[in-house]
């Protein structure tokens, strides 16, 4: 851990506090320790621009040491109350928009954002429009098909939702509004009464 602190000090351009057990003297400089000579040399190095590793290391350390304000944990009841599925209410009979994500023969696997996807038959009319990625309208019958099978005591789920395919979802093509001309505008103005 001490070597990481020393590396941080060097990279930030501060002097590294040195603890030396030996008091060796440099023969060329009398009265000075060799660590003092090295410290002067490192001050020259501090003036240089930091390299790629040093820059990345400092950026990473700043990210780690930056204090983030943690969000207070929310209770499950609060999360559930604020979820979009609670706003939906009773899902039976609701019309939702889904996306076809898989097709096997005439079975369309449609994801509408619920817990489970639904499987619907491809209609005979306009069957060429029902391709992977197409958006479709669905009427939800049940969010999860589950029942007791073969006399079991527990409900067994099919991991599917039950929905009725209503058709392709078409984004509303905006009809051009009729242009109001000056002739029609004058005709629609109320006449001034004397």
Coordinates of N, CA and C in Angstrom, one line a residue:
X1 N 0.8 -1.2 0.0 CA 0.0 0.0 0.0 C 0.9 1.3 0.0
X2 N 2.0 1.2 0.6 CA 2.9 2.3 0.7 C 3.5 2.7 -0.7
X3 N 3.7 1.6 -1.5 CA 4.2 1.9 -2.8 C 3.2 2.6 -3.7
X4 N 1.9 2.3 -3.5 CA 0.9 3.0 -4.2 C 0.8 4.5 -3.8
X5 N 1.0 4.8 -2.6 CA 1.0 6.1 -2.1 C 2.2 6.9 -2.6
X6 N 3.3 6.2 -2.7 CA 4.5 6.8 -3.2 C 4.3 7.1 -4.7
X7 N 3.8 6.2 -5.4 CA 3.5 6.3 -6.9 C 2.6 7.5 -7.1
X8 N 1.5 7.6 -6.3 CA 0.6 8.7 -6.4 C 1.3 10.1 -6.2
X9 N 2.2 10.1 -5.2 CA 2.9 11.4 -4.9 C 3.8 11.7 -6.1
X10 N 4.5 10.8 -6.6 CA 5.4 11.1 -7.7 C 4.6 11.6 -9.0
X11 N 3.5 10.9 -9.2 CA 2.7 11.3 -10.4 C 2.0 12.6 -10.2
X12 N 1.7 13.0 -9.0 CA 1.1 14.3 -8.8 C 2.1 15.4 -8.6
X13 N 3.3 15.0 -8.7 CA 4.4 16.0 -8.6 C 4.8 16.5 -7.2
X14 N 4.5 15.7 -6.2 CA 4.9 16.1 -4.9 C 6.1 15.3 -4.5
X15 N 6.8 15.7 -3.5 CA 7.9 15.0 -3.0 C 7.5 13.8 -2.2
X16 N 8.2 12.7 -2.4 CA 7.9 11.5 -1.8 C 8.6 11.5 -0.4
X17 N 7.8 11.3 0.7 CA 8.5 11.2 2.0 C 9.3 10.0 2.0
X18 N 10.6 10.1 2.3 CA 11.5 9.0 2.3 C 11.9 8.7 3.7
X19 N 11.9 7.4 4.0 CA 12.4 6.9 5.3 C 13.6 6.0 4.9
X20 N 14.7 6.4 5.3 CA 15.9 5.7 5.0 C 16.6 5.1 6.3
X21 N 16.9 3.8 6.2 CA 17.6 3.2 7.4 C 19.1 3.5 7.3
X22 N 19.6 3.7 6.1 CA 21.0 3.9 6.0 C 21.3 5.4 5.7
X23 N 22.4 5.8 6.2 CA 22.8 7.2 6.0 C 24.0 7.2 5.2
X24 N 23.9 6.8 3.9 CA 25.0 6.8 3.0 C 25.3 8.2 2.5
X25 N 26.5 8.5 2.4 CA 26.9 9.8 1.8 C 27.5 9.6 0.5
X26 N 27.1 10.5 -0.4 CA 27.7 10.5 -1.7 C 29.1 11.1 -1.6
X27 N 30.0 10.4 -2.3 CA 31.4 10.8 -2.2 C 31.6 12.1 -2.9
X28 N 30.8 12.4 -4.0 CA 31.0 13.7 -4.7 C 30.5 14.9 -4.0
X29 N 29.5 14.7 -3.2 CA 28.9 15.8 -2.5 C 29.0 15.5 -1.0
X30 N 29.8 16.3 -0.3 CA 30.0 16.0 1.1 C 29.0 16.7 1.9
X31 N 28.5 16.0 2.9 CA 27.5 16.5 3.9 C 26.1 16.3 3.4
X32 N 25.9 15.8 2.2 CA 24.5 15.6 1.7 C 24.3 14.1 1.6
X33 N 23.1 13.7 1.9 CA 22.7 12.3 1.7 C 22.4 12.1 0.2
X34 N 22.5 10.8 -0.2 CA 22.2 10.6 -1.7 C 20.7 10.7 -1.9
X35 N 19.8 10.6 -0.9 CA 18.4 10.8 -1.2 C 18.1 12.2 -1.5
X36 N 18.9 13.2 -0.9 CA 18.7 14.6 -1.2 C 19.0 14.9 -2.6
X37 N 20.1 14.3 -3.1 CA 20.5 14.5 -4.5 C 19.4 13.9 -5.4
X38 N 18.9 12.8 -5.1 CA 17.8 12.2 -5.9 C 16.6 13.1 -5.9
X39 N 16.3 13.7 -4.8 CA 15.1 14.5 -4.7 C 15.2 15.7 -5.6
X40 N 16.5 16.3 -5.7 CA 16.6 17.4 -6.6 C 16.5 17.0 -8.0
X41 N 16.9 15.9 -8.4 CA 16.8 15.4 -9.7 C 15.3 15.1 -10.1
X42 N 14.6 14.7 -9.1 CA 13.2 14.4 -9.4 C 12.3 15.6 -9.5
X43 N 12.8 16.8 -8.9 CA 12.1 18.0 -9.1 C 12.2 18.5 -10.6
X44 N 13.3 18.2 -11.2 CA 13.5 18.5 -12.6 C 12.5 17.6 -13.4
X45 N 12.3 16.4 -13.0 CA 11.4 15.5 -13.7 C 10.0 15.9 -13.5
X46 N 9.7 16.6 -12.4 CA 8.3 16.9 -12.1 C 7.9 18.0 -13.1
X47 N 8.8 18.8 -13.6 CA 8.4 19.9 -14.5 C 8.0 19.4 -15.8
X48 N 8.4 18.1 -16.2 CA 8.0 17.5 -17.5 C 6.6 17.2 -17.5
X49 N 6.0 17.1 -18.7 CA 4.6 16.6 -18.9 C 4.5 15.2 -18.5
X50 N 3.4 14.8 -17.9 CA 3.2 13.4 -17.5 C 2.9 12.6 -18.7
X51 N 3.4 11.4 -18.7 CA 3.1 10.4 -19.8 C 1.7 9.9 -19.7
X52 N 1.5 9.0 -20.7 CA 0.1 8.4 -20.8 C -0.3 7.6 -19.6
X53 N 0.6 6.8 -19.1 CA 0.3 6.0 -17.9 C 0.0 6.8 -16.7
X54 N 0.9 7.8 -16.5 CA 0.7 8.7 -15.3 C -0.6 9.4 -15.4
X55 N -1.0 9.9 -16.6 CA -2.2 10.6 -16.8 C -3.4 9.7 -16.5
X56 N -3.4 8.5 -17.1 CA -4.5 7.6 -16.9 C -4.6 7.2 -15.4
X57 N -3.4 7.0 -14.8 CA -3.5 6.6 -13.4 C -4.1 7.6 -12.5
X58 N -3.7 8.9 -12.8 CA -4.3 10.0 -12.0 C -5.8 10.1 -12.2
X59 N -6.2 10.0 -13.5 CA -7.6 10.1 -13.8 C -8.4 9.0 -13.1
X60 N -7.8 7.7 -13.1 CA -8.5 6.6 -12.4 C -8.6 6.9 -10.9
X61 N -7.5 7.4 -10.3 CA -7.5 7.7 -8.9 C -8.5 8.7 -8.5
X62 N -8.6 9.7 -9.4 CA -9.6 10.8 -9.1 C -11.1 10.2 -9.2
X63 N -11.3 9.3 -10.1 CA -12.6 8.7 -10.2 C -12.9 7.8 -9.0
X64 N -11.9 7.1 -8.5 CA -12.1 6.3 -7.3 C -12.3 7.1 -6.1
X65 N -11.6 8.2 -5.9 CA -11.7 9.0 -4.7 C -12.8 10.0 -4.7
X66 N -13.4 10.2 -5.9 CA -14.5 11.1 -6.0 C -15.7 10.6 -5.2
X67 N -16.2 11.4 -4.3 CA -17.3 11.0 -3.5 C -18.6 11.0 -4.3
X68 N -19.3 9.9 -4.3 CA -20.6 9.9 -4.9 C -21.6 9.9 -3.9
X69 N -22.7 10.6 -4.1 CA -23.7 10.7 -3.1 C -24.7 9.5 -3.4
X70 N -24.7 8.5 -2.5 CA -25.5 7.4 -2.7 C -27.0 7.7 -2.5
X71 N -27.8 7.1 -3.4 CA -29.3 7.4 -3.3 C -29.8 6.6 -2.1
X72 N -30.7 7.1 -1.4 CA -31.2 6.3 -0.3 C -32.0 5.2 -0.8
X73 N -31.8 4.0 -0.2 CA -32.6 2.8 -0.8 C -34.1 3.0 -0.6
X74 N -34.8 2.7 -1.7 CA -36.2 2.8 -1.7 C -36.8 1.5 -1.3
X75 N -37.9 1.6 -0.7 CA -38.7 0.4 -0.3 C -39.3 -0.3 -1.5
X76 N -39.6 -1.6 -1.4 CA -40.2 -2.3 -2.5 C -41.6 -1.7 -2.8
X77 N -42.3 -1.4 -1.8 CA -43.7 -0.8 -2.0 C -43.6 0.5 -2.8
X78 N -42.6 1.3 -2.6 CA -42.5 2.5 -3.3 C -42.1 2.2 -4.8
X79 N -41.2 1.3 -5.0 CA -40.8 1.0 -6.3 C -42.0 0.4 -7.1
X80 N -42.8 -0.5 -6.4 CA -43.9 -1.1 -7.1 C -45.0 -0.1 -7.4
X81 N -45.2 0.9 -6.5 CA -46.3 1.9 -6.7 C -45.9 2.8 -7.9
X82 N -44.6 3.0 -8.1 CA -44.2 3.9 -9.1 C -43.9 3.2 -10.4
X83 N -44.1 1.9 -10.5 CA -43.8 1.2 -11.7 C -44.9 1.4 -12.8
X84 N -44.5 1.2 -14.1 CA -45.5 1.5 -15.1 C -46.6 0.4 -15.2
X85 N -46.3 -0.8 -14.7 CA -47.3 -1.8 -14.7 C -48.4 -1.6 -13.7
X86 N -48.1 -0.9 -12.6 CA -49.2 -0.6 -11.7 C -50.1 0.5 -12.3
X87 N -49.5 1.4 -13.1 CA -50.3 2.4 -13.7 C -51.2 1.8 -14.8
X88 N -50.9 0.7 -15.3 CA -51.7 0.0 -16.3 C -53.0 -0.5 -15.8
X89 N -53.0 -0.8 -14.5 CA -54.2 -1.4 -13.9 C -54.4 -2.8 -14.2
X90 N -55.6 -3.2 -14.3 CA -56.0 -4.6 -14.7 C -55.6 -4.8 -16.2
X91 N -54.7 -5.7 -16.5 CA -54.3 -5.8 -17.9 C -55.3 -6.5 -18.8
X92 N -56.3 -7.2 -18.3 CA -57.2 -7.9 -19.1 C -58.0 -6.9 -20.0
X93 N -57.9 -7.1 -21.3 CA -58.6 -6.3 -22.3 C -57.9 -5.1 -22.7
X94 N -56.7 -4.8 -22.2 CA -55.9 -3.7 -22.6 C -55.3 -3.9 -24.0
X95 N -55.2 -2.8 -24.7 CA -54.6 -2.9 -26.0 C -53.2 -2.3 -25.9
X96 N -52.2 -3.2 -26.3 CA -50.8 -2.8 -26.2 C -50.1 -3.0 -27.5
X97 N -48.9 -2.4 -27.7 CA -48.2 -2.5 -28.9 C -46.9 -3.4 -28.6
X98 N -46.7 -4.4 -29.4 CA -45.6 -5.3 -29.2 C -44.8 -5.4 -30.5
X99 N -43.6 -6.1 -30.4 CA -42.7 -6.2 -31.5 C -42.5 -7.7 -31.8
X100 N -42.6 -8.1 -33.0 CA -42.3 -9.5 -33.3 C -40.8 -9.8 -33.3
X101 N -40.4 -10.7 -32.4 CA -38.9 -11.0 -32.3 C -38.5 -12.3 -32.8
X102 N -39.5 -13.2 -33.1 CA -39.1 -14.5 -33.6 C -40.3 -15.1 -34.3
X103 N -40.1 -15.9 -35.4 CA -41.1 -16.5 -36.1 C -40.8 -17.9 -36.4
X104 N -41.7 -18.8 -36.1 CA -41.6 -20.3 -36.4 C -42.8 -20.7 -37.2
X105 N -42.7 -21.0 -38.4 CA -43.8 -21.3 -39.3 C -44.8 -20.2 -39.2
X106 N -46.0 -20.5 -38.7 CA -47.1 -19.5 -38.6 C -47.2 -18.9 -37.2
X107 N -46.3 -19.2 -36.3 CA -46.3 -18.7 -34.9 C -45.5 -17.5 -34.8
X108 N -46.1 -16.4 -34.3 CA -45.4 -15.1 -34.1 C -45.1 -15.0 -32.6
X109 N -43.8 -14.8 -32.3 CA -43.4 -14.6 -30.9 C -43.3 -13.1 -30.7
X110 N -44.1 -12.5 -29.9 CA -44.3 -11.1 -29.8 C -43.9 -10.6 -28.3
X111 N -43.0 -9.6 -28.3 CA -42.6 -9.1 -27.0 C -43.3 -7.7 -26.8
X112 N -44.1 -7.6 -25.8 CA -44.8 -6.3 -25.5 C -44.4 -5.6 -24.3
X113 N -43.3 -6.1 -23.7 CA -42.7 -5.4 -22.5 C -43.2 -6.0 -21.2
X114 N -44.0 -7.1 -21.2 CA -44.4 -7.7 -20.0 C -43.4 -8.7 -19.5
X115 N -43.8 -9.4 -18.4 CA -42.9 -10.4 -17.9 C -42.6 -11.6 -18.9
X116 N -43.6 -12.0 -19.6 CA -43.5 -13.0 -20.6 C -44.0 -12.5 -21.9
X117 N -43.5 -13.1 -23.0 CA -43.9 -12.8 -24.4 C -45.2 -13.6 -24.7
X118 N -45.8 -13.3 -25.8 CA -47.0 -14.0 -26.2 C -46.7 -14.7 -27.6
X119 N -47.5 -15.7 -27.8 CA -47.4 -16.4 -29.1 C -48.7 -16.3 -29.8
X120 N -48.8 -15.8 -31.0 CA -50.0 -15.7 -31.8 C -49.8 -16.3 -33.1
X121 N -50.9 -16.7 -33.7 CA -50.9 -17.3 -35.1 C -50.8 -16.1 -36.1
X122 N -50.1 -16.4 -37.2 CA -50.0 -15.4 -38.2 C -51.3 -15.4 -39.0
X123 N -52.0 -14.2 -39.2 CA -53.2 -14.2 -39.9 C -53.0 -14.5 -41.4
X124 N -54.1 -15.0 -42.0 CA -54.0 -15.3 -43.4 C -54.0 -14.1 -44.3
X125 N -54.7 -13.1 -43.8 CA -54.8 -11.8 -44.5 C -53.6 -11.0 -44.2
X126 N -52.9 -10.5 -45.3 CA -51.7 -9.6 -45.2 C -50.6 -10.3 -44.4
X127 N -50.4 -11.6 -44.6 CA -49.4 -12.3 -43.9 C -48.0 -11.9 -44.2
X128 N -47.8 -11.2 -45.3 CA -46.4 -10.8 -45.7 C -45.9 -9.6 -44.8
X129 N -46.8 -8.9 -44.1 CA -46.4 -7.8 -43.3 C -45.9 -8.2 -41.9
X130 N -46.2 -9.4 -41.6 CA -45.8 -9.9 -40.2 C -44.4 -10.5 -40.3
X131 N -43.4 -9.7 -40.2 CA -42.0 -10.1 -40.3 C -41.3 -9.8 -39.0
X132 N -40.1 -10.3 -38.8 CA -39.4 -10.0 -37.6 C -39.1 -8.5 -37.5
X133 N -39.4 -7.9 -36.3 CA -39.2 -6.5 -36.1 C -40.4 -5.6 -36.4
X134 N -41.5 -6.2 -36.9 CA -42.7 -5.5 -37.2 C -43.4 -5.2 -35.9
X135 N -44.1 -4.0 -35.8 CA -44.8 -3.7 -34.6 C -46.3 -4.0 -34.8
X136 N -46.9 -4.7 -33.8 CA -48.3 -5.2 -33.9 C -49.1 -4.7 -32.7
X137 N -50.4 -4.7 -32.9 CA -51.3 -4.4 -31.8 C -51.8 -5.6 -31.2
X138 N -51.9 -5.7 -29.9 CA -52.4 -6.9 -29.1 C -53.4 -6.5 -28.1
X139 N -54.4 -7.4 -27.9 CA -55.3 -7.2 -26.8 C -54.9 -8.3 -25.8
X140 N -54.5 -7.8 -24.6 CA -54.1 -8.7 -23.5 C -55.3 -9.5 -22.9
X141 N -55.1 -10.8 -22.8 CA -56.1 -11.6 -22.1 C -55.6 -12.0 -20.7
X142 N -54.4 -12.3 -20.6 CA -53.8 -12.7 -19.4 C -52.3 -12.5 -19.4
X143 N -51.7 -11.9 -18.4 CA -50.3 -11.6 -18.4 C -49.4 -12.9 -18.2
X144 N -50.0 -13.9 -17.6 CA -49.2 -15.2 -17.4 C -50.2 -16.3 -17.5
X145 N -50.0 -17.2 -18.4 CA -50.8 -18.4 -18.5 C -50.3 -19.4 -17.5
X146 N -51.1 -19.7 -16.5 CA -50.7 -20.7 -15.6 C -51.9 -21.5 -15.2
X147 N -51.7 -22.7 -14.8 CA -52.8 -23.6 -14.4 C -52.3 -24.8 -13.7
X148 N -53.2 -25.6 -13.2 CA -52.8 -26.9 -12.6 C -52.9 -27.9 -13.7
X149 N -51.8 -28.5 -14.0 CA -51.7 -29.5 -15.0 C -51.6 -30.9 -14.4
X150 N -52.4 -31.9 -14.9 CA -52.3 -33.3 -14.6 C -52.5 -33.5 -13.1
X151 N -53.4 -32.7 -12.5 CA -53.7 -32.9 -11.1 C -52.6 -32.5 -10.1
X152 N -51.7 -31.6 -10.5 CA -50.6 -31.1 -9.7 C -51.2 -30.2 -8.6
X153 N -50.6 -30.1 -7.5 CA -51.1 -29.2 -6.4 C -50.6 -27.8 -6.6
X154 N -49.6 -27.6 -7.4 CA -49.1 -26.2 -7.6 C -49.4 -25.7 -9.0
X155 N -49.6 -24.4 -9.2 CA -49.8 -23.9 -10.5 C -48.5 -24.0 -11.3
X156 N -48.6 -24.4 -12.6 CA -47.5 -24.5 -13.5 C -47.7 -23.5 -14.6
X157 N -46.7 -22.7 -14.8 CA -46.8 -21.6 -15.8 C -46.2 -22.1 -17.1
X158 N -46.8 -21.6 -18.2 CA -46.3 -21.9 -19.5 C -45.2 -20.9 -20.0
X159 N -44.9 -19.9 -19.1 CA -43.9 -18.8 -19.4 C -44.4 -18.1 -20.7
X160 N -45.7 -17.9 -20.8 CA -46.2 -17.1 -21.9 C -47.4 -16.3 -21.4
X161 N -47.6 -15.2 -22.1 CA -48.8 -14.4 -21.9 C -49.8 -14.8 -22.9
X162 N -51.1 -14.5 -22.6 CA -52.2 -14.8 -23.5 C -52.7 -13.5 -24.1
X163 N -52.6 -13.4 -25.4 CA -53.0 -12.2 -26.1 C -53.7 -12.5 -27.4
X164 N -54.5 -11.6 -27.9 CA -55.1 -11.7 -29.2 C -54.5 -10.7 -30.2
X165 N -54.0 -11.2 -31.3 CA -53.4 -10.3 -32.3 C -54.5 -9.5 -33.0
X166 N -54.4 -8.2 -33.0 CA -55.4 -7.3 -33.6 C -54.9 -6.8 -35.0
X167 N -53.7 -6.8 -35.3 CA -53.2 -6.3 -36.6 C -51.9 -5.6 -36.5
X168 N -51.4 -5.1 -37.6 CA -50.2 -4.4 -37.6 C -50.4 -3.0 -37.0
X169 N -49.4 -2.5 -36.4 CA -49.4 -1.1 -35.8 C -48.9 -0.2 -36.9
X170 N -49.7 0.7 -37.3 CA -49.3 1.7 -38.3 C -49.2 3.0 -37.6
X171 N -48.0 3.6 -37.8 CA -47.9 5.0 -37.2 C -48.8 5.9 -38.0
X172 N -49.5 6.7 -37.3 CA -50.5 7.6 -38.0 C -49.9 8.5 -39.0
X173 N -50.3 8.2 -40.2 CA -49.9 9.1 -41.3 C -50.7 10.4 -41.2
X174 N -50.1 11.5 -41.0 CA -50.8 12.7 -40.9 C -51.4 13.2 -42.2
X175 N -52.7 13.4 -42.2 CA -53.4 13.8 -43.4 C -53.1 15.3 -43.5
X176 N -52.8 15.8 -44.7 CA -52.5 17.2 -44.8 C -53.8 18.0 -44.6
X177 N -53.6 19.0 -43.8 CA -54.8 19.9 -43.5 C -55.1 20.7 -44.7
X178 N -56.4 20.9 -44.9 CA -56.8 21.7 -46.1 C -56.3 23.2 -45.9
X179 N -55.7 23.7 -47.0 CA -55.2 25.0 -46.9 C -56.4 26.0 -46.9
X180 N -56.3 27.0 -46.1 CA -57.3 28.0 -46.0 C -56.8 29.1 -47.0
X181 N -57.6 29.4 -48.0 CA -57.3 30.4 -48.9 C -58.0 31.7 -48.5
X182 N -57.6 32.8 -49.1 CA -58.2 34.1 -48.8 C -59.6 34.2 -49.1
X183 N -60.1 33.5 -50.2 CA -61.5 33.5 -50.5 C -62.3 32.8 -49.4
X184 N -61.9 31.7 -49.0 CA -62.6 30.9 -47.9 C -62.5 31.6 -46.6
X185 N -61.4 32.3 -46.4 CA -61.2 33.0 -45.1 C -62.2 34.2 -45.0
X186 N -62.4 34.9 -46.1 CA -63.4 36.0 -46.1 C -64.8 35.5 -45.9
X187 N -65.0 34.3 -46.5 CA -66.4 33.8 -46.4 C -66.7 33.3 -45.0
X188 N -65.7 33.0 -44.3 CA -66.0 32.5 -42.9 C -66.0 33.6 -41.9
X189 N -65.6 34.8 -42.2 CA -65.6 35.9 -41.3 C -67.0 36.3 -41.0
X190 N -67.4 36.5 -39.8 CA -68.7 37.1 -39.5 C -68.8 38.5 -40.0
X191 N -70.0 38.8 -40.6 CA -70.2 40.1 -41.1 C -70.4 41.1 -39.9
X192 N -69.8 42.3 -40.1 CA -69.9 43.3 -39.1 C -71.4 43.9 -39.1
X193 N -71.9 44.0 -38.0 CA -73.3 44.5 -37.9 C -73.3 46.0 -37.7
X194 N -74.2 46.8 -38.4 CA -74.1 48.3 -38.2 C -74.8 48.7 -36.9

